[in-house]
Coordinates of C-alpha atoms in Angstrom, one line a residue:
Chain A
M26 CA -12.4 28.4 -15.7
T27 CA -15.8 26.4 -16.0
T28 CA -16.7 22.8 -16.2
S29 CA -19.9 23.6 -18.0
G30 CA -18.7 21.9 -21.2
A31 CA -18.0 18.5 -19.2
A32 CA -19.5 15.4 -20.7
A33 CA -21.7 13.4 -18.4
P34 CA -20.0 12.1 -15.4
T35 CA -18.5 8.7 -15.8
A36 CA -19.4 5.7 -13.6
G37 CA -16.0 5.9 -11.9
G38 CA -13.3 6.0 -14.6
M39 CA -11.3 9.1 -15.0
G40 CA -10.2 9.8 -18.4
R41 CA -13.4 9.6 -20.2
G42 CA -15.5 12.8 -20.6
V43 CA -13.0 14.9 -18.8
T44 CA -12.6 18.3 -20.5
T45 CA -9.4 20.2 -20.8
D46 CA -10.8 22.8 -18.3
E47 CA -11.7 20.2 -15.8
A48 CA -8.4 18.3 -16.2
N49 CA -6.7 21.6 -15.5
L50 CA -8.6 22.3 -12.4
I51 CA -7.9 18.8 -11.1
A52 CA -4.2 19.2 -11.6
R53 CA -4.1 22.5 -9.8
G54 CA -6.0 21.2 -6.9
V55 CA -3.8 18.0 -6.6
A56 CA -0.7 20.3 -6.9
A57 CA -1.9 22.7 -4.3
A58 CA -2.9 19.8 -2.0
V59 CA 0.4 18.0 -2.0
A60 CA 3.0 20.8 -2.3
P61 CA 5.3 21.0 0.8
P62 CA 5.9 24.6 2.1
G63 CA 8.8 25.1 -0.3
G64 CA 6.8 24.0 -3.3
L65 CA 6.4 20.8 -5.2
E66 CA 9.5 18.5 -5.2
P67 CA 10.8 17.6 -8.7
V68 CA 9.8 13.9 -8.1
Q69 CA 6.2 15.1 -7.5
V70 CA 6.2 17.3 -10.6
S71 CA 7.3 14.4 -12.7
L72 CA 5.3 11.5 -11.3
L73 CA 2.0 13.6 -11.0
G74 CA 2.5 15.0 -14.5
A75 CA 2.9 11.5 -16.1
V76 CA 0.0 10.2 -14.2
H77 CA -2.2 13.0 -15.1
A78 CA -1.4 12.8 -18.7
A79 CA -2.1 9.0 -18.8
V80 CA -5.3 8.9 -16.9
I81 CA -6.9 12.4 -16.8
G82 CA -6.3 14.8 -19.6
P83 CA -3.8 16.6 -21.8
P84 CA -0.2 17.1 -20.3
V85 CA 0.3 19.9 -17.9
D86 CA 3.4 21.3 -16.2
F87 CA 2.7 20.7 -12.4
A88 CA 5.6 23.0 -11.5
T89 CA 3.8 26.1 -12.8
L90 CA 0.1 25.7 -11.9
E91 CA -1.8 28.3 -10.1
P92 CA -3.1 26.7 -6.8
L93 CA -6.8 25.8 -6.4
G94 CA -8.2 25.5 -3.0
P95 CA -10.2 22.6 -1.6
V96 CA -13.5 24.4 -1.6
E97 CA -12.9 25.5 -5.4
L98 CA -11.9 22.0 -6.4
A99 CA -14.9 20.5 -4.7
A100 CA -17.2 22.8 -6.6
A101 CA -15.5 22.0 -9.8
L102 CA -16.1 18.3 -9.2
A103 CA -19.5 18.6 -7.6
S104 CA -21.2 16.8 -10.4
R105 CA -18.8 13.9 -10.4
P106 CA -19.7 10.6 -8.6
T107 CA -18.0 9.7 -5.4
T108 CA -15.7 7.2 -7.1
F109 CA -14.4 9.8 -9.5
R110 CA -13.6 12.2 -6.5
H111 CA -12.0 9.3 -4.6
R112 CA -9.6 8.7 -7.6
V113 CA -8.6 12.3 -7.5
V114 CA -7.8 12.0 -3.8
H115 CA -5.8 8.9 -4.5
L116 CA -3.7 11.2 -6.9
M117 CA -3.1 13.4 -3.9
V118 CA -2.1 10.5 -1.7
L119 CA 0.2 9.2 -4.4
G120 CA 1.7 12.7 -4.5
E121 CA 2.5 12.7 -0.9
L122 CA 3.5 9.0 -0.3
I123 CA 6.6 9.4 -2.5
L124 CA 7.9 12.1 -0.1
R125 CA 10.2 11.0 2.8
P126 CA 9.2 12.2 5.3
I127 CA 5.9 13.5 4.5
P128 CA 5.6 16.9 6.0
S129 CA 2.7 17.2 8.4
E130 CA 1.4 20.3 6.6
V131 CA 1.1 18.1 3.5
A132 CA -0.7 15.3 5.1
R133 CA -3.2 17.7 6.8
N134 CA -3.7 19.6 3.7
V135 CA -4.6 16.4 1.6
E136 CA -7.1 15.7 4.4
R137 CA -8.7 19.0 4.1
Y138 CA -9.1 18.4 0.3
A139 CA -10.5 15.0 0.9
K140 CA -13.0 16.4 3.4
A141 CA -13.9 19.2 1.0
L142 CA -14.4 16.6 -1.7
D143 CA -16.6 14.5 0.7
V144 CA -14.3 11.5 0.4
D145 CA -13.6 9.4 3.4
D146 CA -10.4 7.7 2.5
R147 CA -8.2 5.4 4.6
F148 CA -5.1 6.2 2.7
V149 CA -5.4 9.8 3.7
R150 CA -5.3 8.6 7.2
I151 CA -2.5 6.4 6.5
A152 CA -0.4 9.2 5.0
R153 CA -1.2 11.2 8.1
R154 CA 0.2 8.4 10.3
Y155 CA 3.3 8.4 8.2
A156 CA 3.8 12.1 8.7
Q157 CA 3.5 11.5 12.4
G158 CA 6.0 8.8 12.4
A159 CA 3.3 6.2 13.4
F160 CA 4.5 3.6 11.1
G161 CA 3.4 0.6 13.1
L162 CA -0.2 1.9 13.3
A163 CA -0.1 2.8 9.6
W164 CA 0.7 -0.7 8.7
L165 CA -1.9 -2.2 10.9
D166 CA -4.3 0.2 9.3
L167 CA -3.1 -0.6 5.7
H168 CA -3.4 -4.4 6.4
Q169 CA -6.7 -4.3 8.1
S170 CA -8.4 -1.9 5.7
G171 CA -6.8 -2.9 2.4
F172 CA -5.6 -6.5 1.9
A173 CA -7.8 -8.2 4.4
D174 CA -10.8 -6.8 2.5
H175 CA -9.4 -8.4 -0.6
W176 CA -8.7 -11.9 0.7
E177 CA -11.8 -12.3 2.7
H178 CA -13.7 -12.0 -0.7
A179 CA -11.4 -14.5 -2.3
R180 CA -13.1 -17.8 -3.3
M181 CA -11.2 -20.8 -2.1
D182 CA -12.7 -23.0 -4.9
Q183 CA -11.6 -20.3 -7.4
L184 CA -8.0 -20.4 -6.0
K185 CA -8.0 -24.2 -6.0
T186 CA -6.9 -24.5 -2.5
N187 CA -8.3 -25.9 0.8
V188 CA -5.9 -24.0 2.9
R189 CA -7.0 -20.8 4.4
L190 CA -4.1 -18.6 5.4
E191 CA -4.6 -16.0 8.1
D192 CA -2.2 -13.8 6.1
Q193 CA -2.3 -14.2 2.4
L194 CA 0.8 -12.2 1.8
A195 CA 2.8 -14.6 3.9
A196 CA 4.6 -17.5 2.1
G197 CA 2.4 -20.5 1.4
V198 CA 2.2 -23.7 3.2
E199 CA 2.2 -27.3 1.8
D200 CA -1.0 -27.9 -0.3
I201 CA -0.4 -31.0 -2.4
A202 CA -3.4 -30.8 -4.6
L203 CA -2.7 -27.1 -5.4
A204 CA 1.0 -27.7 -6.2
E205 CA -0.1 -30.6 -8.6
R206 CA -2.4 -28.4 -10.3
W207 CA 0.3 -25.9 -10.9
M208 CA 2.7 -28.6 -11.9
S209 CA 0.2 -29.7 -14.7
F210 CA 0.6 -26.3 -16.3
A211 CA 3.9 -27.6 -17.6
E212 CA 2.0 -30.1 -20.0
L213 CA 0.0 -27.3 -21.7
P214 CA 0.9 -26.1 -25.1
P215 CA 3.3 -23.1 -25.4
G216 CA 1.4 -19.8 -25.7
T217 CA -1.4 -20.8 -23.3
L218 CA -1.7 -18.9 -20.1
G219 CA -1.0 -21.9 -17.9
R220 CA 2.2 -22.8 -19.7
S221 CA 3.3 -19.2 -19.9
V222 CA 3.0 -18.8 -16.1
W223 CA 4.8 -22.2 -15.6
D224 CA 7.6 -20.8 -17.7
L225 CA 7.6 -17.6 -15.7
Y226 CA 8.0 -19.6 -12.5
R227 CA 10.5 -22.2 -14.0
S228 CA 12.8 -19.5 -15.5
R229 CA 13.0 -17.7 -12.1
G230 CA 13.1 -20.7 -9.8
F231 CA 9.9 -19.5 -8.1
G232 CA 8.4 -22.1 -5.6
L233 CA 5.1 -23.3 -6.8
P234 CA 1.9 -22.3 -4.8
G235 CA 1.2 -25.3 -2.6
S236 CA 4.8 -25.8 -1.8
V237 CA 6.5 -24.6 1.4
G238 CA 7.8 -21.0 0.8
G239 CA 5.9 -20.6 -2.4
A240 CA 3.4 -17.8 -3.0
S241 CA -0.1 -18.2 -1.4
A242 CA -2.8 -19.2 -3.9
Y243 CA -4.1 -15.7 -3.5
L244 CA -0.8 -13.9 -4.1
A245 CA -0.1 -16.3 -7.0
Q246 CA -3.0 -14.8 -8.8
H247 CA -0.9 -11.7 -9.6
D248 CA 1.6 -13.9 -11.5
F249 CA -1.1 -14.6 -14.0
V250 CA -1.2 -10.8 -14.4
H251 CA 2.5 -10.5 -14.7
V252 CA 2.1 -12.7 -17.9
L253 CA -1.0 -11.1 -19.2
A254 CA 0.2 -7.6 -18.7
D255 CA 3.7 -8.5 -19.7
Y256 CA 5.5 -7.0 -16.8
G257 CA 8.8 -8.1 -15.3
T258 CA 9.2 -9.6 -11.8
N259 CA 12.0 -7.4 -10.5
L260 CA 10.9 -4.5 -8.1
D261 CA 10.2 -2.2 -11.1
G262 CA 8.0 -4.8 -12.6
E263 CA 6.2 -5.4 -9.2
L264 CA 5.5 -1.7 -9.0
E265 CA 4.0 -1.9 -12.5
V266 CA 1.9 -4.9 -12.0
F267 CA 0.5 -3.7 -8.9
A268 CA -0.2 -0.3 -10.0
L269 CA -2.3 -1.9 -12.8
I270 CA -4.0 -4.5 -10.5
G271 CA -4.8 -1.9 -8.0
R272 CA -6.3 0.6 -10.4
A273 CA -8.1 -2.1 -12.3
D274 CA -10.0 -2.9 -9.1
P275 CA -13.3 -1.2 -9.4
D276 CA -13.2 -0.6 -5.7
P277 CA -10.8 2.2 -4.9
K278 CA -9.4 0.0 -2.0
G279 CA -7.2 -1.5 -4.8
F280 CA -4.8 1.6 -4.2
A281 CA -3.7 -0.5 -1.2
W282 CA -1.3 -2.4 -3.5
L283 CA 0.5 0.6 -4.9
A284 CA 0.5 2.4 -1.6
T285 CA 2.2 -0.7 0.1
L286 CA 4.8 -1.3 -2.7
I287 CA 5.8 2.4 -2.7
G288 CA 6.2 2.1 1.1
L289 CA 8.2 -1.1 0.6
F290 CA 10.5 -0.3 -2.3
E291 CA 10.8 3.5 -2.3
T292 CA 10.2 5.2 1.0
G293 CA 10.7 2.5 3.7
Y294 CA 7.4 3.3 5.3
V295 CA 6.5 -0.4 5.1
A296 CA 9.4 -2.5 6.5
D297 CA 7.9 -5.9 5.4
A298 CA 4.8 -7.3 3.8
G299 CA 5.3 -10.9 4.3
F300 CA 6.0 -12.3 0.9
F301 CA 7.6 -9.0 -0.3
T302 CA 10.4 -7.6 1.6
G303 CA 11.6 -3.9 1.4
D304 CA 14.6 -3.0 -0.6
L305 CA 15.6 0.6 -0.5
R306 CA 19.1 0.3 -2.0
E307 CA 18.0 1.9 -5.1
R308 CA 15.3 4.6 -5.3
R309 CA 13.0 3.4 -8.1
L310 CA 10.6 6.4 -8.3
D311 CA 13.4 8.9 -8.6
R312 CA 13.5 8.1 -12.3
V313 CA 11.4 9.8 -14.9
E314 CA 11.2 6.5 -16.8
M315 CA 9.4 4.8 -13.9
H316 CA 7.0 7.7 -13.6
V317 CA 6.0 7.0 -17.2
R318 CA 5.8 3.2 -16.6
I319 CA 3.7 3.6 -13.5
A320 CA 1.3 6.1 -15.2
D321 CA 0.9 3.7 -18.1
A322 CA 0.2 0.8 -15.8
L323 CA -2.5 3.0 -14.1
R324 CA -3.9 3.9 -17.6
R325 CA -4.1 0.2 -18.5
G326 CA -5.7 -0.6 -15.1
Q327 CA -8.3 2.2 -15.6
H328 CA -9.3 0.6 -19.1
I329 CA -9.4 -2.8 -17.4
S330 CA -11.7 -1.4 -14.6
D331 CA -14.1 0.3 -17.0
R332 CA -14.3 -2.8 -19.1
L333 CA -14.3 -5.8 -16.6
D334 CA -15.6 -4.2 -13.5
T335 CA -13.8 -7.0 -11.5
D336 CA -10.7 -7.1 -9.3
L337 CA -8.1 -9.0 -11.4
L338 CA -7.3 -11.0 -8.2
D339 CA -10.7 -12.4 -8.2
V340 CA -10.6 -13.7 -11.8
D341 CA -10.6 -17.6 -12.1
Y342 CA -7.5 -17.9 -14.0
H343 CA -7.5 -21.6 -13.5
A344 CA -10.5 -21.7 -15.8
L345 CA -8.5 -19.9 -18.4
V346 CA -5.1 -21.7 -18.3
E347 CA -5.7 -23.7 -21.5
R348 CA -6.5 -20.5 -23.5
S349 CA -3.9 -18.5 -25.3
V350 CA -2.4 -15.5 -23.5
A351 CA -3.6 -13.3 -26.4
D352 CA -7.0 -14.7 -26.1
V353 CA -7.3 -14.0 -22.5
R354 CA -5.8 -10.5 -22.7
A355 CA -8.6 -9.7 -25.3
E356 CA -11.3 -11.1 -23.1
L357 CA -10.1 -9.0 -19.9
G358 CA -9.5 -6.0 -21.9
I359 CA -5.8 -5.7 -21.2
E360 CA -4.4 -3.2 -23.7
A361 CA -1.0 -3.2 -25.0
K362 CA 1.6 -0.9 -23.3
S363 CA 1.9 2.6 -24.4
G364 CA 4.7 3.6 -26.8
A365 CA 5.9 5.9 -24.1
A366 CA 6.1 3.0 -21.4
A367 CA 8.0 0.9 -24.0
S368 CA 10.4 3.7 -24.8
A369 CA 10.8 4.3 -21.0
G370 CA 12.2 0.7 -20.9
S371 CA 9.3 -1.4 -19.6
P372 CA 10.4 -4.9 -20.0
G373 CA 8.3 -7.8 -20.8
A374 CA 7.5 -10.7 -18.5
F375 CA 10.1 -12.9 -20.3
D376 CA 12.7 -10.2 -20.9
R377 CA 16.0 -10.6 -18.9
A378 CA 15.8 -7.0 -18.0
G379 CA 12.6 -7.7 -16.2
M380 CA 14.3 -10.0 -13.8
S381 CA 16.0 -9.2 -10.6
R382 CA 19.8 -10.0 -10.2
I383 CA 19.1 -13.2 -8.4
Q384 CA 16.4 -14.2 -11.0
Q385 CA 18.9 -13.6 -13.8
E386 CA 21.5 -15.7 -12.1
Y387 CA 19.1 -18.5 -11.8
A388 CA 17.9 -18.1 -15.5
E389 CA 21.6 -18.3 -16.4
S390 CA 22.1 -21.5 -14.4
L391 CA 19.3 -23.2 -16.4
G392 CA 21.2 -22.6 -19.7
G393 CA 19.9 -20.7 -22.7
E394 CA 17.1 -23.0 -23.7
E395 CA 15.1 -22.7 -20.6
A396 CA 16.1 -19.3 -19.5
R397 CA 14.4 -17.5 -22.5
Chain B
M23 CA 8.7 18.2 16.4
M24 CA 10.0 16.0 19.2
R25 CA 7.7 13.6 20.7
F26 CA 6.5 12.7 24.1
A27 CA 6.7 9.4 25.8
Q28 CA 4.7 8.0 28.7
G29 CA 6.4 5.3 30.8
I30 CA 4.3 2.7 32.6
R31 CA 6.1 0.5 35.0
V32 CA 4.3 -2.6 36.2
R33 CA 4.9 -5.9 38.0
S34 CA 2.9 -8.9 36.6
D35 CA 2.7 -12.6 36.2
H36 CA 0.8 -12.2 32.9
R37 CA 3.2 -11.4 30.2
D38 CA 1.3 -12.8 27.3
E39 CA -1.9 -11.1 28.4
L40 CA 0.1 -7.8 28.5
V41 CA 1.2 -8.3 25.0
A42 CA -2.2 -9.2 23.9
L43 CA -3.8 -6.0 25.6
L44 CA -1.3 -3.7 23.9
A45 CA -1.9 -5.5 20.5
D46 CA -5.6 -5.2 20.9
W47 CA -5.3 -1.5 21.7
D48 CA -3.1 -0.9 18.6
R49 CA -5.6 -2.6 16.3
S50 CA -8.4 -0.6 17.8
Q51 CA -6.4 2.6 17.3
A52 CA -5.2 1.9 13.8
T53 CA -8.4 2.1 12.0
G54 CA -9.8 4.9 14.0
E55 CA -9.3 8.7 13.9
V56 CA -5.6 9.9 13.7
M57 CA -4.7 10.8 17.4
G58 CA -1.7 11.8 19.3
Y59 CA -0.8 8.1 20.2
I60 CA 1.5 6.8 17.7
G61 CA 2.7 3.4 19.1
T62 CA 4.1 1.6 22.0
R63 CA 6.7 -0.8 23.2
L64 CA 6.6 -3.4 26.0
L65 CA 10.0 -4.1 27.6
A66 CA 10.7 -6.9 30.1
D67 CA 13.3 -6.3 32.7
R68 CA 16.1 -8.9 32.5
D69 CA 17.4 -8.1 36.0
D70 CA 14.1 -8.1 37.6
P71 CA 11.8 -10.8 36.3
G72 CA 8.1 -9.9 36.4
C73 CA 8.9 -6.2 35.9
F74 CA 7.8 -4.6 32.7
L75 CA 8.1 -1.1 31.2
I76 CA 5.5 0.2 28.6
I77 CA 6.5 3.1 26.6
A78 CA 3.7 4.8 24.8
E79 CA 4.7 7.5 22.3
F80 CA 2.7 10.6 21.2
A81 CA 3.1 13.2 18.4
E82 CA 1.5 16.2 17.2
V83 CA -1.8 15.8 15.4
D84 CA -3.1 19.2 13.9
G85 CA -0.2 21.4 15.0
D86 CA -2.4 23.1 17.8
L87 CA -1.3 20.9 20.6
T88 CA 2.0 19.7 21.8
P89 CA 2.7 15.9 21.9
A90 CA 2.4 16.1 25.7
A91 CA -0.9 17.8 25.4
E92 CA -2.1 15.2 23.0
A93 CA -1.1 12.5 25.6
E94 CA -3.2 14.4 28.3
R95 CA -6.2 14.4 25.8
N96 CA -5.5 10.8 25.2
N97 CA -5.6 10.1 29.0
R98 CA -9.2 11.7 29.2
R99 CA -10.7 9.5 26.6
E100 CA -13.2 6.8 27.9
E101 CA -11.4 3.9 25.9
T102 CA -8.1 4.9 27.5
E103 CA -9.7 4.7 30.9
R104 CA -11.1 1.4 30.1
W105 CA -7.8 0.2 28.9
A106 CA -6.2 1.3 32.2
E107 CA -8.6 -0.6 34.0
Q108 CA -7.8 -3.7 32.0
L109 CA -4.2 -3.1 32.8
R110 CA -4.7 -2.7 36.5
A111 CA -6.4 -6.1 36.4
L112 CA -3.3 -7.7 35.1
V113 CA -0.6 -6.2 37.4
D114 CA 0.4 -6.3 40.9
G115 CA -0.1 -3.0 42.7
E116 CA -0.5 0.3 41.2
P117 CA 1.4 1.1 37.9
V118 CA 4.0 3.7 38.1
W119 CA 3.6 6.4 35.5
T120 CA 6.5 8.6 34.3
H121 CA 6.5 11.2 31.5
Y122 CA 9.2 12.2 29.2
D123 CA 9.8 14.9 26.6
E124 CA 11.9 13.5 23.7
L125 CA 15.3 15.5 23.1
Y126 CA 16.9 13.3 20.5
R127 CA 16.0 10.5 18.3
T128 CA 18.1 8.5 15.8
G129 CA 16.6 8.7 12.3
L130 CA 15.1 11.2 9.7
T131 CA 16.7 14.6 9.7
G132 CA 14.0 16.3 7.7
N133 CA 15.5 16.4 4.3
L134 CA 12.6 15.4 2.0
R135 CA 14.7 13.1 -0.3
T136 CA 17.6 12.0 1.7
G137 CA 16.0 11.4 4.9

């Protein structure tokens, strides 16, 4: 195979300019990197296949690929920029993070591929710690390397708060001015971003940012994305919204969101992340439908990254609350969900199916008019 | 692969400082190279106030050294020696070091999907 027909390397996105040959080489390398000694697990075949088809190239069957070694993969991607190769490594990490436990051989193998691709990635290291059973160190690493970077760059004026929390994933504290600002969204016309996010909070009984126990001003940013990207607020919806947010971040560190939520909701590698708490009663990523939905969220995030080149959690949504949701979606480049994701059952932000059981019960307690 | 544990029994009047020392160590290890050290616990003896047991755990890294050998390697690191000096400054007398091979642990059984 050859990559001689490849278009010019992109600035960091993955789908554009990837030839069928190159896409196959990537798939072969990823599959070889993450295969346990007994071969790829069915969940890996399904998830990696869905993600590959959504963000890289034509569909391939990961179960039947000829292995491609790290040196060969590195040679095939030699002309690609670091960010592109970094995203390939994150595909590998995604393919190992869904294993429980992660076999040491897999974690070491992914590290070999990352080194060959000249990618220094903290999530490769975190996966190695998971494989060792060093979950506490892995969480410290994830926390210090991923989230801390994010909120240190968050602007207090943009978040409309004067309260600086040491941990923005922890529940918020009282901030009267912030709470009043969020309360004022109720007065905005229906269909505006502010009113819609108010409706989202109201219908679920969420504590407002600025109130004790509500989301921090920083974490509340992701609730605007729930509305804009039209994702539910149950655990499936959180996986979708953070897959999109993480991939939309032009900095590969955004992968921290998906890595953390998979650890919280799927494998248990992360016991508690402050505002979000782990729930392993039902495996979410065992379902093919969720693989399609996550893949589509990554595709949409990739499009946003190419178009916006800004972390969605750094957007000044407070300056946009009076505009219509459709208008803001268009400005940020948030595409509609794919037909495949819709067919896989991805509920919208205001669909009952997108609520957790507790949220549904709360919505029902409000009566039909407000529950939507 | 079973792990290796190092016990360090100390007597000290500086409980909070011991906690801080271990937390600082973990923060420094978390973002560094993957080593054999995988975590620690600090236990206070209820029957003997002022007596503490630190249990540091080690696992394989690259498959070429046993967890016990990784612990030996860790002991030879300069930062480990500096840490031991800081520990000695907080305790009365010389710490008592003990070494254990793990024979059983509650938890994952190795099945990839069922744990």
